[in-house]
mmCIF file of C-alpha atoms in Angstrom:
data_model
loop_
_atom_site.group_PDB
_atom_site.id
_atom_site.type_symbol
_atom_site.label_atom_id
_atom_site.label_comp_id
_atom_site.label_asym_id
_atom_site.label_seq_id
_atom_site.Cartn_x
_atom_site.Cartn_y
_atom_site.Cartn_z
ATOM 1 C CA MET H 9 0.009 0.014 0.026
ATOM 2 C CA ALA H 10 1.002 3.586 -0.437
ATOM 3 C CA ALA H 11 1.093 4.136 3.295
ATOM 4 C CA GLN H 12 4.074 1.837 3.757
ATOM 5 C CA SER H 13 6.335 4.180 1.918
ATOM 6 C CA LYS H 14 5.469 7.217 3.976
ATOM 7 C CA GLU H 15 7.624 8.526 6.797
ATOM 8 C CA ILE H 16 5.425 7.261 9.644
ATOM 9 C CA PRO H 17 3.638 3.979 8.664
ATOM 10 C CA LEU H 18 0.037 3.692 9.683
ATOM 11 C CA PRO H 19 -1.146 0.857 11.946
ATOM 12 C CA PRO H 20 -3.555 -1.611 10.223
ATOM 13 C CA TRP H 21 -6.653 0.003 11.734
ATOM 14 C CA GLY H 22 -5.533 3.446 10.488
ATOM 15 C CA SER H 23 -5.251 2.156 6.896
ATOM 16 C CA ALA H 24 -8.533 0.332 7.282
ATOM 17 C CA LEU H 25 -10.391 3.375 8.567
ATOM 18 C CA ALA H 26 -8.993 5.528 5.747
ATOM 19 C CA GLY H 27 -10.040 2.927 3.127
ATOM 20 C CA ALA H 28 -13.510 2.473 4.604
ATOM 21 C CA THR H 29 -14.094 6.213 4.757
ATOM 22 C CA GLY H 30 -13.097 6.664 1.125
ATOM 23 C CA ALA H 31 -15.229 3.705 0.026
ATOM 24 C CA VAL H 32 -18.372 4.983 1.784
ATOM 25 C CA LEU H 33 -18.024 8.478 0.293
ATOM 26 C CA ALA H 34 -17.378 7.090 -3.168
ATOM 27 C CA ASN H 35 -20.274 4.613 -3.119
ATOM 28 C CA ALA H 36 -22.708 7.189 -1.747
ATOM 29 C CA VAL H 37 -21.921 9.450 -4.691
ATOM 30 C CA VAL H 38 -22.431 6.810 -7.389
ATOM 31 C CA TYR H 39 -25.102 4.649 -5.736
ATOM 32 C CA PRO H 40 -27.688 5.170 -8.544
ATOM 33 C CA LEU H 41 -25.258 3.435 -10.925
ATOM 34 C CA ASP H 42 -25.107 0.495 -8.496
ATOM 35 C CA ILE H 43 -28.901 0.143 -8.581
ATOM 36 C CA VAL H 44 -28.917 0.304 -12.360
ATOM 37 C CA LYS H 45 -26.103 -2.211 -12.907
ATOM 38 C CA THR H 46 -27.712 -4.680 -10.477
ATOM 39 C CA ARG H 47 -31.119 -4.528 -12.195
ATOM 40 C CA LEU H 48 -29.544 -4.870 -15.605
ATOM 41 C CA GLN H 49 -27.577 -7.916 -14.456
ATOM 42 C CA VAL H 50 -30.574 -9.831 -13.011
ATOM 43 C CA GLN H 51 -32.971 -9.304 -15.913
ATOM 44 C CA VAL H 52 -33.163 -11.871 -18.687
ATOM 45 C CA LYS H 53 -32.652 -10.529 -22.221
ATOM 46 C CA ARG H 54 -35.722 -10.564 -24.447
ATOM 47 C CA ASP H 55 -36.685 -9.759 -27.995
ATOM 48 C CA PRO H 56 -36.961 -6.042 -28.805
ATOM 49 C CA THR H 57 -40.597 -6.564 -29.796
ATOM 50 C CA ASP H 58 -41.583 -7.622 -26.221
ATOM 51 C CA THR H 59 -43.435 -5.285 -23.903
ATOM 52 C CA THR H 60 -41.540 -3.241 -21.331
ATOM 53 C CA THR H 61 -42.543 -5.592 -18.501
ATOM 54 C CA ASP H 62 -42.008 -9.326 -17.994
ATOM 55 C CA SER H 63 -44.475 -12.000 -16.846
ATOM 56 C CA ALA H 64 -43.819 -11.109 -13.220
ATOM 57 C CA GLY H 65 -44.634 -7.426 -13.843
ATOM 58 C CA GLN H 66 -41.008 -6.303 -13.585
ATOM 59 C CA PRO H 67 -39.892 -3.569 -15.991
ATOM 60 C CA HIS H 68 -37.329 -4.405 -18.643
ATOM 61 C CA TYR H 69 -34.452 -1.988 -19.264
ATOM 62 C CA ALA H 70 -32.825 -1.485 -22.670
ATOM 63 C CA SER H 71 -29.818 0.491 -21.409
ATOM 64 C CA THR H 72 -28.355 2.425 -18.467
ATOM 65 C CA ALA H 73 -30.189 5.630 -19.489
ATOM 66 C CA ASP H 74 -33.427 3.708 -20.015
ATOM 67 C CA ALA H 75 -33.131 2.097 -16.594
ATOM 68 C CA ILE H 76 -32.605 5.479 -14.874
ATOM 69 C CA ARG H 77 -35.590 6.938 -16.734
ATOM 70 C CA GLN H 78 -37.927 4.060 -15.878
ATOM 71 C CA ILE H 79 -36.876 3.863 -12.238
ATOM 72 C CA ILE H 80 -37.520 7.565 -11.737
ATOM 73 C CA ALA H 81 -40.856 7.389 -13.577
ATOM 74 C CA ASP H 82 -42.004 4.352 -11.597
ATOM 75 C CA GLU H 83 -40.531 4.903 -8.166
ATOM 76 C CA GLY H 84 -39.467 8.537 -8.146
ATOM 77 C CA LEU H 85 -35.976 9.810 -7.394
ATOM 78 C CA PRO H 86 -35.780 7.809 -4.086
ATOM 79 C CA GLY H 87 -35.964 4.665 -6.237
ATOM 80 C CA LEU H 88 -32.380 5.295 -7.339
ATOM 81 C CA TYR H 89 -31.332 5.027 -3.687
ATOM 82 C CA SER H 90 -33.285 1.952 -2.714
ATOM 83 C CA GLY H 91 -31.279 -0.150 -0.208
ATOM 84 C CA ILE H 92 -28.546 2.472 0.209
ATOM 85 C CA GLU H 93 -28.380 2.043 3.988
ATOM 86 C CA GLY H 94 -27.482 -1.609 3.816
ATOM 87 C CA SER H 95 -25.164 -1.013 0.890
ATOM 88 C CA LEU H 96 -23.132 1.606 2.711
ATOM 89 C CA ILE H 97 -22.949 -0.575 5.853
ATOM 90 C CA GLY H 98 -21.672 -3.389 3.640
ATOM 91 C CA VAL H 99 -19.205 -1.142 1.845
ATOM 92 C CA ALA H 100 -17.850 0.219 5.150
ATOM 93 C CA SER H 101 -17.468 -3.210 6.753
ATOM 94 C CA THR H 102 -16.056 -4.884 3.666
ATOM 95 C CA ASN H 103 -13.486 -2.212 2.955
ATOM 96 C CA PHE H 104 -12.485 -1.825 6.572
ATOM 97 C CA ALA H 105 -11.902 -5.599 6.821
ATOM 98 C CA TYR H 106 -10.153 -5.676 3.444
ATOM 99 C CA PHE H 107 -7.742 -2.811 4.088
ATOM 100 C CA TYR H 108 -7.074 -4.025 7.651
ATOM 101 C CA TRP H 109 -6.096 -7.516 6.613
ATOM 102 C CA TYR H 110 -4.284 -6.297 3.514
ATOM 103 C CA SER H 111 -2.160 -4.043 5.703
ATOM 104 C CA VAL H 112 -1.567 -6.900 8.214
ATOM 105 C CA VAL H 113 -0.586 -9.561 5.653
ATOM 106 C CA ARG H 114 1.575 -7.098 3.653
ATOM 107 C CA THR H 115 3.398 -5.960 6.779
ATOM 108 C CA LEU H 116 3.980 -9.598 7.809
ATOM 109 C CA TYR H 117 5.320 -10.387 4.368
ATOM 110 C CA LEU H 118 7.678 -7.441 4.315
ATOM 111 C CA SER H 119 8.935 -8.206 7.840
ATOM 112 C CA SER H 120 9.691 -11.801 6.817
ATOM 113 C CA GLN H 121 12.059 -10.674 4.043
ATOM 114 C CA THR H 122 15.765 -10.959 4.773
ATOM 115 C CA ILE H 123 16.434 -8.136 2.362
ATOM 116 C CA PRO H 124 13.438 -5.758 2.380
ATOM 117 C CA LYS H 125 12.135 -5.095 -1.120
ATOM 118 C CA PRO H 126 8.695 -4.246 -2.630
ATOM 119 C CA PRO H 127 6.643 -7.384 -3.401
ATOM 120 C CA GLY H 128 6.313 -8.352 -7.057
ATOM 121 C CA THR H 129 3.034 -8.399 -8.982
ATOM 122 C CA ALA H 130 2.234 -12.071 -8.192
ATOM 123 C CA VAL H 131 2.856 -11.551 -4.467
ATOM 124 C CA GLU H 132 0.846 -8.339 -4.467
ATOM 125 C CA LEU H 133 -2.111 -10.159 -6.062
ATOM 126 C CA SER H 134 -1.796 -13.027 -3.529
ATOM 127 C CA LEU H 135 -1.745 -10.665 -0.574
ATOM 128 C CA GLY H 136 -4.826 -8.919 -1.897
ATOM 129 C CA ALA H 137 -6.625 -12.229 -2.450
ATOM 130 C CA VAL H 138 -5.971 -13.420 1.102
ATOM 131 C CA ALA H 139 -7.211 -10.123 2.537
ATOM 132 C CA GLY H 140 -10.261 -10.158 0.298
ATOM 133 C CA ALA H 141 -11.183 -13.752 1.237
ATOM 134 C CA VAL H 142 -11.096 -13.028 4.969
ATOM 135 C CA ALA H 143 -13.182 -9.870 4.462
ATOM 136 C CA GLN H 144 -15.834 -11.654 2.374
ATOM 137 C CA VAL H 145 -16.484 -14.392 4.919
ATOM 138 C CA PHE H 146 -17.472 -11.811 7.531
ATOM 139 C CA THR H 147 -19.324 -9.270 5.342
ATOM 140 C CA ILE H 148 -21.220 -11.185 2.616
ATOM 141 C CA PRO H 149 -24.549 -11.283 4.532
ATOM 142 C CA VAL H 150 -24.953 -7.541 4.070
ATOM 143 C CA SER H 151 -24.210 -7.936 0.385
ATOM 144 C CA VAL H 152 -26.942 -10.595 0.015
ATOM 145 C CA VAL H 153 -29.557 -8.439 1.761
ATOM 146 C CA THR H 154 -28.602 -5.308 -0.253
ATOM 147 C CA THR H 155 -28.863 -7.174 -3.579
ATOM 148 C CA ARG H 156 -32.383 -8.360 -2.593
ATOM 149 C CA GLN H 157 -33.363 -4.783 -1.664
ATOM 150 C CA GLN H 158 -32.109 -3.397 -4.946
ATOM 151 C CA THR H 159 -34.151 -5.856 -6.997
ATOM 152 C CA GLN H 160 -37.429 -5.616 -5.011
ATOM 153 C CA ALA H 161 -40.476 -4.475 -6.984
ATOM 154 C CA LYS H 162 -42.109 -1.131 -6.126
ATOM 155 C CA GLY H 163 -44.887 -2.665 -4.004
ATOM 156 C CA GLU H 164 -42.566 -5.082 -2.257
ATOM 157 C CA LYS H 165 -40.015 -2.659 -0.777
ATOM 158 C CA LYS H 166 -38.693 -3.717 2.665
ATOM 159 C CA GLY H 167 -36.162 -2.410 5.116
ATOM 160 C CA LEU H 168 -32.740 -3.906 5.795
ATOM 161 C CA PHE H 169 -33.832 -6.136 8.689
ATOM 162 C CA ASP H 170 -37.127 -7.255 7.132
ATOM 163 C CA THR H 171 -35.308 -8.232 3.966
ATOM 164 C CA GLY H 172 -32.745 -10.159 6.021
ATOM 165 C CA ARG H 173 -35.546 -11.939 7.828
ATOM 166 C CA GLU H 174 -37.090 -12.857 4.470
ATOM 167 C CA VAL H 175 -33.781 -14.418 3.392
ATOM 168 C CA ILE H 176 -33.515 -16.382 6.662
ATOM 169 C CA GLU H 177 -37.154 -17.625 6.384
ATOM 170 C CA SER H 178 -36.543 -18.917 2.849
ATOM 171 C CA ASP H 179 -35.644 -22.531 2.063
ATOM 172 C CA ASP H 180 -31.949 -21.744 2.585
ATOM 173 C CA GLY H 181 -32.429 -20.692 6.238
ATOM 174 C CA TRP H 182 -29.521 -18.919 7.890
ATOM 175 C CA THR H 183 -27.133 -20.173 5.228
ATOM 176 C CA GLY H 184 -29.029 -17.961 2.734
ATOM 177 C CA LEU H 185 -27.122 -15.007 4.173
ATOM 178 C CA TRP H 186 -23.953 -16.558 2.792
ATOM 179 C CA ARG H 187 -25.487 -17.274 -0.591
ATOM 180 C CA GLY H 188 -22.906 -16.701 -3.286
ATOM 181 C CA LEU H 189 -19.954 -17.072 -0.913
ATOM 182 C CA LYS H 190 -18.058 -19.316 -3.325
ATOM 183 C CA ALA H 191 -18.478 -16.804 -6.154
ATOM 184 C CA SER H 192 -17.431 -14.022 -3.750
ATOM 185 C CA LEU H 193 -14.284 -15.941 -2.753
ATOM 186 C CA VAL H 194 -13.420 -16.373 -6.389
ATOM 187 C CA LEU H 195 -14.130 -12.678 -6.934
ATOM 188 C CA VAL H 196 -11.464 -11.669 -4.436
ATOM 189 C CA VAL H 197 -9.253 -11.578 -7.519
ATOM 190 C CA ASN H 198 -11.126 -8.351 -8.419
ATOM 191 C CA PRO H 199 -9.761 -6.214 -5.577
ATOM 192 C CA ALA H 200 -6.547 -8.174 -5.754
ATOM 193 C CA ILE H 201 -6.156 -7.243 -9.467
ATOM 194 C CA THR H 202 -7.311 -3.679 -8.658
ATOM 195 C CA TYR H 203 -4.765 -2.965 -5.921
ATOM 196 C CA GLY H 204 -2.024 -5.022 -7.561
ATOM 197 C CA ALA H 205 -2.538 -2.991 -10.752
ATOM 198 C CA TYR H 206 -2.678 0.236 -8.708
ATOM 199 C CA GLN H 207 0.715 -0.502 -7.162
ATOM 200 C CA ARG H 208 2.309 -1.443 -10.476
ATOM 201 C CA LEU H 209 0.814 1.470 -12.393
ATOM 202 C CA ARG H 210 1.947 3.828 -9.615
ATOM 203 C CA GLU H 211 5.546 2.571 -9.919
ATOM 204 C CA ILE H 212 5.396 2.881 -13.722
ATOM 205 C CA ILE H 213 3.630 6.247 -14.082
ATOM 206 C CA PHE H 214 4.817 7.965 -10.921
ATOM 207 C CA PRO H 215 8.138 6.235 -10.008
ATOM 208 C CA GLY H 216 9.592 7.247 -6.656
ATOM 209 C CA LYS H 217 6.748 9.668 -5.845
ATOM 210 C CA VAL H 218 5.709 9.261 -2.188
ATOM 211 C CA ASN H 219 2.623 11.507 -1.998
ATOM 212 C CA LEU H 220 0.264 11.530 -4.954
ATOM 213 C CA SER H 221 -2.013 14.464 -5.720
ATOM 214 C CA PRO H 222 -5.789 13.785 -5.474
ATOM 215 C CA TRP H 223 -6.143 13.613 -9.298
ATOM 216 C CA GLU H 224 -3.119 11.335 -9.696
ATOM 217 C CA ALA H 225 -4.605 8.942 -7.192
ATOM 218 C CA PHE H 226 -7.993 9.211 -8.970
ATOM 219 C CA LEU H 227 -6.369 8.377 -12.324
ATOM 220 C CA LEU H 228 -4.557 5.304 -10.967
ATOM 221 C CA GLY H 229 -7.656 4.098 -9.119
ATOM 222 C CA ALA H 230 -9.886 4.418 -12.195
ATOM 223 C CA MET H 231 -7.407 2.669 -14.488
ATOM 224 C CA SER H 232 -6.802 -0.237 -12.086
ATOM 225 C CA LYS H 233 -10.519 -0.795 -11.455
ATOM 226 C CA THR H 234 -11.345 -0.864 -15.151
ATOM 227 C CA ILE H 235 -8.795 -3.599 -15.701
ATOM 228 C CA ALA H 236 -10.224 -5.671 -12.847
ATOM 229 C CA THR H 237 -13.794 -5.220 -13.960
ATOM 230 C CA LEU H 238 -13.201 -6.375 -17.545
ATOM 231 C CA VAL H 239 -11.531 -9.518 -16.262
ATOM 232 C CA THR H 240 -14.104 -10.445 -13.666
ATOM 233 C CA GLN H 241 -17.452 -9.258 -15.104
ATOM 234 C CA PRO H 242 -18.896 -12.763 -15.822
ATOM 235 C CA LEU H 243 -18.346 -13.723 -12.154
ATOM 236 C CA ILE H 244 -19.920 -10.429 -10.956
ATOM 237 C CA VAL H 245 -23.050 -11.149 -13.018
ATOM 238 C CA ALA H 246 -23.196 -14.735 -11.725
ATOM 239 C CA LYS H 247 -22.864 -13.577 -8.105
ATOM 240 C CA VAL H 248 -25.736 -11.081 -8.475
ATOM 241 C CA GLY H 249 -27.847 -13.837 -10.030
ATOM 242 C CA LEU H 250 -27.161 -16.088 -7.085
ATOM 243 C CA GLN H 251 -28.065 -13.475 -4.466
ATOM 244 C CA SER H 252 -31.224 -12.140 -6.101
ATOM 245 C CA ARG H 253 -34.594 -13.810 -6.563
ATOM 246 C CA PRO H 254 -34.540 -16.370 -9.423
ATOM 247 C CA PRO H 255 -35.906 -15.170 -12.791
ATOM 248 C CA PRO H 256 -39.531 -16.089 -13.762
ATOM 249 C CA ALA H 257 -38.294 -18.768 -16.131
ATOM 250 C CA ARG H 258 -36.930 -20.704 -13.049
ATOM 251 C CA LYS H 259 -40.432 -20.723 -11.484
ATOM 252 C CA GLY H 260 -39.135 -19.819 -8.069
ATOM 253 C CA LYS H 261 -36.296 -22.370 -8.130
ATOM 254 C CA PRO H 262 -33.071 -20.725 -6.873
ATOM 255 C CA PHE H 263 -29.713 -21.307 -8.482
ATOM 256 C CA LYS H 264 -27.384 -23.639 -6.575
ATOM 257 C CA SER H 265 -24.055 -22.393 -7.880
ATOM 258 C CA PHE H 266 -22.510 -19.563 -9.900
ATOM 259 C CA ILE H 267 -21.683 -22.127 -12.611
ATOM 260 C CA GLU H 268 -25.419 -22.883 -12.903
ATOM 261 C CA VAL H 269 -26.175 -19.166 -13.219
ATOM 262 C CA MET H 270 -23.620 -18.766 -15.987
ATOM 263 C CA ARG H 271 -25.006 -21.785 -17.853
ATOM 264 C CA PHE H 272 -28.531 -20.329 -17.617
ATOM 265 C CA ILE H 273 -27.365 -16.942 -18.913
ATOM 266 C CA VAL H 274 -25.411 -18.409 -21.828
ATOM 267 C CA LYS H 275 -28.333 -20.690 -22.780
ATOM 268 C CA ASN H 276 -30.935 -17.863 -22.707
ATOM 269 C CA GLU H 277 -28.843 -14.822 -23.716
ATOM 270 C CA GLY H 278 -25.629 -16.056 -25.247
ATOM 271 C CA VAL H 279 -22.069 -15.493 -24.090
ATOM 272 C CA LEU H 280 -22.463 -11.729 -24.236
ATOM 273 C CA GLY H 281 -25.097 -12.054 -21.493
ATOM 274 C CA LEU H 282 -22.273 -12.650 -19.092
ATOM 275 C CA PHE H 283 -21.224 -9.072 -19.668
ATOM 276 C CA LYS H 284 -24.616 -7.405 -19.272
ATOM 277 C CA GLY H 285 -24.574 -4.305 -17.138
ATOM 278 C CA ILE H 286 -20.876 -3.804 -17.840
ATOM 279 C CA SER H 287 -21.362 -0.156 -18.876
ATOM 280 C CA PRO H 288 -22.701 1.059 -15.460
ATOM 281 C CA GLN H 289 -20.378 -1.455 -13.759
ATOM 282 C CA ILE H 290 -17.309 0.218 -15.333
ATOM 283 C CA MET H 291 -18.734 3.717 -14.802
ATOM 284 C CA LYS H 292 -19.355 2.926 -11.168
ATOM 285 C CA GLY H 293 -15.951 1.337 -10.805
ATOM 286 C CA LEU H 294 -14.224 4.334 -12.411
ATOM 287 C CA PHE H 295 -15.768 6.808 -10.014
ATOM 288 C CA VAL H 296 -15.751 4.597 -6.910
ATOM 289 C CA GLN H 297 -12.177 3.468 -7.222
ATOM 290 C CA GLY H 298 -10.972 6.875 -8.280
ATOM 291 C CA ILE H 299 -12.691 8.685 -5.407
ATOM 292 C CA LEU H 300 -11.791 5.913 -2.961
ATOM 293 C CA MET H 301 -8.064 6.042 -3.643
ATOM 294 C CA MET H 302 -8.086 9.839 -3.855
ATOM 295 C CA THR H 303 -9.859 10.063 -0.479
ATOM 296 C CA LYS H 304 -7.805 7.268 1.068
ATOM 297 C CA GLU H 305 -4.495 8.972 0.200
ATOM 298 C CA ARG H 306 -5.721 12.168 1.853
ATOM 299 C CA MET H 307 -7.100 10.322 4.904
ATOM 300 C CA GLU H 308 -3.864 8.435 5.358
ATOM 301 C CA LEU H 309 -1.914 11.661 5.206
ATOM 302 C CA ILE H 310 -4.269 13.204 7.817
ATOM 303 C CA PHE H 311 -3.779 10.214 10.133
ATOM 304 C CA ILE H 312 -0.034 10.326 9.710
ATOM 305 C CA LEU H 313 0.054 14.009 10.641
ATOM 306 C CA LEU H 314 -2.232 13.261 13.599
ATOM 307 C CA PHE H 315 -0.028 10.457 14.812
ATOM 308 C CA ARG H 316 3.030 12.675 14.461
ATOM 309 C CA TYR H 317 1.318 15.385 16.515
ATOM 310 C CA VAL H 318 0.272 12.899 19.229
ATOM 311 C CA ARG H 319 3.798 11.505 19.401
ATOM 312 C CA GLN H 320 5.235 14.998 19.754
ATOM 313 C CA ILE H 321 2.804 15.803 22.608
ATOM 314 C CA ARG H 322 3.612 12.481 24.276
ATOM 315 C CA SER H 323 7.359 13.104 23.974
ATOM 316 C CA SER H 324 6.899 16.615 25.356
ATOM 317 C CA GLN H 325 4.935 15.300 28.318
ATOM 318 C CA LEU H 326 7.495 12.620 29.034
ATOM 319 C CA GLN H 327 10.285 15.195 28.879
ATOM 320 C CA LYS H 328 8.420 17.375 31.391
ATOM 321 C CA VAL H 329 8.023 14.439 33.751
ATOM 322 C CA ALA H 330 11.699 13.584 33.365
ATOM 323 C CA ASP H 331 12.671 17.207 34.056
ATOM 324 C CA ALA H 332 10.393 17.372 37.093
ATOM 325 C CA THR H 333 11.843 14.087 38.439
ATOM 326 C CA ALA H 334 15.375 15.346 37.948
ATOM 327 C CA ALA H 335 14.577 18.610 39.709
ATOM 328 C CA THR H 336 13.002 16.758 42.653
ATOM 329 C CA ALA H 337 16.066 14.540 42.877
ATOM 330 C CA LYS H 338 18.371 17.567 43.134
ATOM 331 C CA HIS H 339 16.405 18.894 46.110
ATOM 332 C CA VAL H 340 16.240 15.506 47.858
ATOM 333 C CA MET H 341 19.915 14.522 47.414
ATOM 334 C CA PRO H 342 21.421 17.264 49.712
ATOM 335 C CA ILE H 343 18.923 16.306 52.435
ATOM 336 C CA VAL H 344 19.874 12.667 52.157
ATOM 337 C CA ALA H 345 23.571 13.595 52.257
ATOM 338 C CA LYS H 346 23.063 15.369 55.577
#
């Protein structure tokens, strides 16, 4: 991470808090794109001559712009922010866990080196994958509930806890909250590719530069996320299909694995169906990753300055105590000598 190269390295929780803060701000800004990409990814492609709603009464979207227009027309502007509370909770927890464990495993790796040197691309990706896997195990229930909220019809809107209760009361029971875990564990390659690419691009484009400007961090974040999204989009679509309600063609029968979701999509929509929703996915990724890394760089710098200030105050206080002790000793020593 960038923080390791700064003068005063941040503890894992400092890096995690900086990353979580940036992620929440970024996702709050682009949340409407998250709603749109999720709904595009769960719908089944149909002929252009079909009506604008399917057999279950759900609207069908032709594009990102069409989805935004229909959602506002049907649900009003708040419809673009459906489920945002759960989403931001999930974003905060996932990113805090990810950056915390990424900082921990990277620090452990660097400390284990006989001759300290920056990890290579393969090692960087592996460290990111380990951190992502640990984070997913603890935070995927929020992702499942949020996906359900985002795909609920207008008359079926429920809050975070009611939607969670609905998942638990389904045939899957409590395990339904971890639906799509296998796909999520495979998808840890996404943030791994993202942050691995970020580190490599940083060394290539801005070699030796310790502190990046906000726009430099934004540029690197956007470029790295685009690369990761293009590589992992089919898995992203399959994960959303697993966590949402099954399409009408399944007659209420849920998918059992992300492989089954992908087979269903290819059979009904062709191979390109695995890349549906990629436009808002990339747009969201560009802004989220760009804003996240831009904000995280600033937050890390703020924490570093804060820690430096605290250390200076602590050193000053210790010096005062030492001086006071020395002064007291000078007064006591003549008395003892007598």
